[in-house]
Amino acid sequence: MLRAVLLFVLLAAPADAAWIVYTNDTHATVIVQDVVLVRGKPVAGKPVKLAAGETLRQFHAGPITKTVQILEPGQAANKLLSQSDVSLRDKSLILSIRTVRGQVKLVAAPVKK
């Protein structure tokens, strides 16, 4: 009986897990880095270099809000090209890194079915 109740509780729990997929739709290499708040302080994640046409997939087990920075790779300090706040709840996001009117932007892309 206890197993049946436990199984029901586990299956009935809301599934907040989702994916964020970044696609580099520019013609240049960029760096994607996220920043989350931990105990009120910003903590930067690992920077990931994406060549033109590459994708990055991140799994999140629960809801999250974070700042996503798109940086230009370089020897010295990486130049900030774009910064956007992203909220993830229970549905996966596909985000396209694009050049719009000469500016690098993070744009929500339609989900392919």
PDB file of C-alpha atoms in Angstrom:
ATOM      1  CA  MET A   1       0.000   0.000   0.000  1.00  0.00           C
ATOM      2  CA  LEU A   2       2.798   2.405   0.890  1.00  0.00           C
ATOM      3  CA  ARG A   3       4.480   1.777  -2.465  1.00  0.00           C
ATOM      4  CA  ALA A   4       1.266   2.568  -4.326  1.00  0.00           C
ATOM      5  CA  VAL A   5       0.822   5.841  -2.432  1.00  0.00           C
ATOM      6  CA  LEU A   6       4.451   6.814  -2.993  1.00  0.00           C
ATOM      7  CA  LEU A   7       4.207   6.013  -6.706  1.00  0.00           C
ATOM      8  CA  PHE A   8       1.025   8.086  -7.009  1.00  0.00           C
ATOM      9  CA  VAL A   9       2.655  11.073  -5.270  1.00  0.00           C
ATOM     10  CA  LEU A  10       5.724  10.891  -7.512  1.00  0.00           C
ATOM     11  CA  LEU A  11       3.684  10.638 -10.698  1.00  0.00           C
ATOM     12  CA  ALA A  12       1.223  13.355  -9.660  1.00  0.00           C
ATOM     13  CA  ALA A  13       3.940  15.909  -8.879  1.00  0.00           C
ATOM     14  CA  PRO A  14       4.193  18.685 -11.455  1.00  0.00           C
ATOM     15  CA  ALA A  15       7.041  18.291 -13.900  1.00  0.00           C
ATOM     16  CA  ASP A  16       8.918  21.594 -13.974  1.00  0.00           C
ATOM     17  CA  ALA A  17      11.945  20.198 -15.779  1.00  0.00           C
ATOM     18  CA  ALA A  18      12.736  21.741 -19.143  1.00  0.00           C
ATOM     19  CA  TRP A  19      15.518  22.458 -21.637  1.00  0.00           C
ATOM     20  CA  ILE A  20      17.005  25.693 -22.901  1.00  0.00           C
ATOM     21  CA  VAL A  21      18.506  25.369 -26.367  1.00  0.00           C
ATOM     22  CA  TYR A  22      20.740  28.128 -27.761  1.00  0.00           C
ATOM     23  CA  THR A  23      21.472  28.193 -31.493  1.00  0.00           C
ATOM     24  CA  ASN A  24      24.191  30.435 -32.904  1.00  0.00           C
ATOM     25  CA  ASP A  25      22.587  31.790 -36.080  1.00  0.00           C
ATOM     26  CA  THR A  26      25.282  34.436 -36.607  1.00  0.00           C
ATOM     27  CA  HIS A  27      28.287  34.043 -38.887  1.00  0.00           C
ATOM     28  CA  ALA A  28      30.757  34.454 -36.029  1.00  0.00           C
ATOM     29  CA  THR A  29      31.887  32.570 -32.946  1.00  0.00           C
ATOM     30  CA  VAL A  30      30.316  33.810 -29.705  1.00  0.00           C
ATOM     31  CA  ILE A  31      30.518  32.926 -26.033  1.00  0.00           C
ATOM     32  CA  VAL A  32      27.348  32.156 -24.053  1.00  0.00           C
ATOM     33  CA  GLN A  33      27.486  32.627 -20.287  1.00  0.00           C
ATOM     34  CA  ASP A  34      24.643  32.612 -17.792  1.00  0.00           C
ATOM     35  CA  VAL A  35      24.471  34.417 -14.466  1.00  0.00           C
ATOM     36  CA  VAL A  36      22.164  33.297 -11.645  1.00  0.00           C
ATOM     37  CA  LEU A  37      21.541  34.733  -8.201  1.00  0.00           C
ATOM     38  CA  VAL A  38      22.730  32.585  -5.300  1.00  0.00           C
ATOM     39  CA  ARG A  39      21.884  33.975  -1.854  1.00  0.00           C
ATOM     40  CA  GLY A  40      21.374  37.368  -3.470  1.00  0.00           C
ATOM     41  CA  LYS A  41      24.761  37.462  -5.204  1.00  0.00           C
ATOM     42  CA  PRO A  42      25.335  37.006  -8.971  1.00  0.00           C
ATOM     43  CA  VAL A  43      27.258  33.842  -9.837  1.00  0.00           C
ATOM     44  CA  ALA A  44      28.512  33.370 -13.397  1.00  0.00           C
ATOM     45  CA  GLY A  45      28.286  29.948 -15.008  1.00  0.00           C
ATOM     46  CA  LYS A  46      30.890  28.342 -17.223  1.00  0.00           C
ATOM     47  CA  PRO A  47      31.382  30.257 -20.489  1.00  0.00           C
ATOM     48  CA  VAL A  48      30.692  28.122 -23.578  1.00  0.00           C
ATOM     49  CA  LYS A  49      32.103  28.983 -26.999  1.00  0.00           C
ATOM     50  CA  LEU A  50      29.671  28.442 -29.898  1.00  0.00           C
ATOM     51  CA  ALA A  51      30.846  28.541 -33.501  1.00  0.00           C
ATOM     52  CA  ALA A  52      28.432  29.642 -36.217  1.00  0.00           C
ATOM     53  CA  GLY A  53      25.629  27.087 -36.570  1.00  0.00           C
ATOM     54  CA  GLU A  54      26.369  25.251 -33.304  1.00  0.00           C
ATOM     55  CA  THR A  55      23.858  24.644 -30.524  1.00  0.00           C
ATOM     56  CA  LEU A  56      24.059  24.438 -26.747  1.00  0.00           C
ATOM     57  CA  ARG A  57      21.516  22.488 -24.703  1.00  0.00           C
ATOM     58  CA  GLN A  58      21.055  22.991 -20.962  1.00  0.00           C
ATOM     59  CA  PHE A  59      18.738  20.894 -18.786  1.00  0.00           C
ATOM     60  CA  HIS A  60      17.118  22.493 -15.749  1.00  0.00           C
ATOM     61  CA  ALA A  61      15.322  20.340 -13.199  1.00  0.00           C
ATOM     62  CA  GLY A  62      13.142  23.161 -11.904  1.00  0.00           C
ATOM     63  CA  PRO A  63      12.023  26.711 -12.603  1.00  0.00           C
ATOM     64  CA  ILE A  64      14.850  29.209 -13.034  1.00  0.00           C
ATOM     65  CA  THR A  65      15.388  32.841 -13.929  1.00  0.00           C
ATOM     66  CA  LYS A  66      18.812  33.840 -15.157  1.00  0.00           C
ATOM     67  CA  THR A  67      20.656  36.450 -17.154  1.00  0.00           C
ATOM     68  CA  VAL A  68      22.214  35.225 -20.388  1.00  0.00           C
ATOM     69  CA  GLN A  69      25.217  37.089 -21.730  1.00  0.00           C
ATOM     70  CA  ILE A  70      26.447  36.815 -25.315  1.00  0.00           C
ATOM     71  CA  LEU A  71      30.115  37.759 -25.502  1.00  0.00           C
ATOM     72  CA  GLU A  72      32.639  38.251 -28.272  1.00  0.00           C
ATOM     73  CA  PRO A  73      35.650  35.973 -27.757  1.00  0.00           C
ATOM     74  CA  GLY A  74      39.015  37.662 -27.475  1.00  0.00           C
ATOM     75  CA  GLN A  75      42.396  37.678 -25.792  1.00  0.00           C
ATOM     76  CA  ALA A  76      41.571  40.404 -23.256  1.00  0.00           C
ATOM     77  CA  ALA A  77      38.230  40.885 -21.577  1.00  0.00           C
ATOM     78  CA  ASN A  78      35.353  39.466 -23.615  1.00  0.00           C
ATOM     79  CA  LYS A  79      33.214  42.234 -25.106  1.00  0.00           C
ATOM     80  CA  LEU A  80      29.538  42.063 -24.073  1.00  0.00           C
ATOM     81  CA  LEU A  81      27.423  41.866 -27.241  1.00  0.00           C
ATOM     82  CA  SER A  82      24.018  41.199 -25.686  1.00  0.00           C
ATOM     83  CA  GLN A  83      22.395  40.501 -22.323  1.00  0.00           C
ATOM     84  CA  SER A  84      18.891  39.124 -21.721  1.00  0.00           C
ATOM     85  CA  ASP A  85      16.894  37.823 -18.763  1.00  0.00           C
ATOM     86  CA  VAL A  86      15.420  34.375 -19.355  1.00  0.00           C
ATOM     87  CA  SER A  87      12.738  32.652 -17.259  1.00  0.00           C
ATOM     88  CA  LEU A  88      12.187  28.936 -17.585  1.00  0.00           C
ATOM     89  CA  ARG A  89       9.186  27.240 -16.034  1.00  0.00           C
ATOM     90  CA  ASP A  90       7.763  23.976 -17.351  1.00  0.00           C
ATOM     91  CA  LYS A  91       8.209  24.370 -21.117  1.00  0.00           C
ATOM     92  CA  SER A  92      11.453  24.123 -23.040  1.00  0.00           C
ATOM     93  CA  LEU A  93      12.833  27.203 -24.783  1.00  0.00           C
ATOM     94  CA  ILE A  94      14.653  27.468 -28.085  1.00  0.00           C
ATOM     95  CA  LEU A  95      16.640  30.687 -28.289  1.00  0.00           C
ATOM     96  CA  SER A  96      18.390  31.936 -31.412  1.00  0.00           C
ATOM     97  CA  ILE A  97      21.477  34.138 -31.263  1.00  0.00           C
ATOM     98  CA  ARG A  98      21.027  36.431 -34.280  1.00  0.00           C
ATOM     99  CA  THR A  99      22.309  39.643 -35.760  1.00  0.00           C
ATOM    100  CA  VAL A 100      19.415  42.116 -36.054  1.00  0.00           C
ATOM    101  CA  ARG A 101      20.227  45.497 -37.649  1.00  0.00           C
ATOM    102  CA  GLY A 102      23.904  45.078 -36.791  1.00  0.00           C
ATOM    103  CA  GLN A 103      23.256  44.126 -33.142  1.00  0.00           C
ATOM    104  CA  VAL A 104      23.564  40.641 -31.644  1.00  0.00           C
ATOM    105  CA  LYS A 105      20.260  39.632 -30.028  1.00  0.00           C
ATOM    106  CA  LEU A 106      18.846  36.610 -28.211  1.00  0.00           C
ATOM    107  CA  VAL A 107      15.512  35.852 -29.876  1.00  0.00           C
ATOM    108  CA  ALA A 108      12.919  33.195 -29.036  1.00  0.00           C
ATOM    109  CA  ALA A 109      12.729  30.741 -31.930  1.00  0.00           C
ATOM    110  CA  PRO A 110       9.621  28.762 -32.802  1.00  0.00           C
ATOM    111  CA  VAL A 111       9.528  25.202 -31.492  1.00  0.00           C
ATOM    112  CA  LYS A 112       9.704  22.723 -34.368  1.00  0.00           C
ATOM    113  CA  LYS A 113       7.237  19.853 -34.196  1.00  0.00           C
TER     114      LYS A 113
END
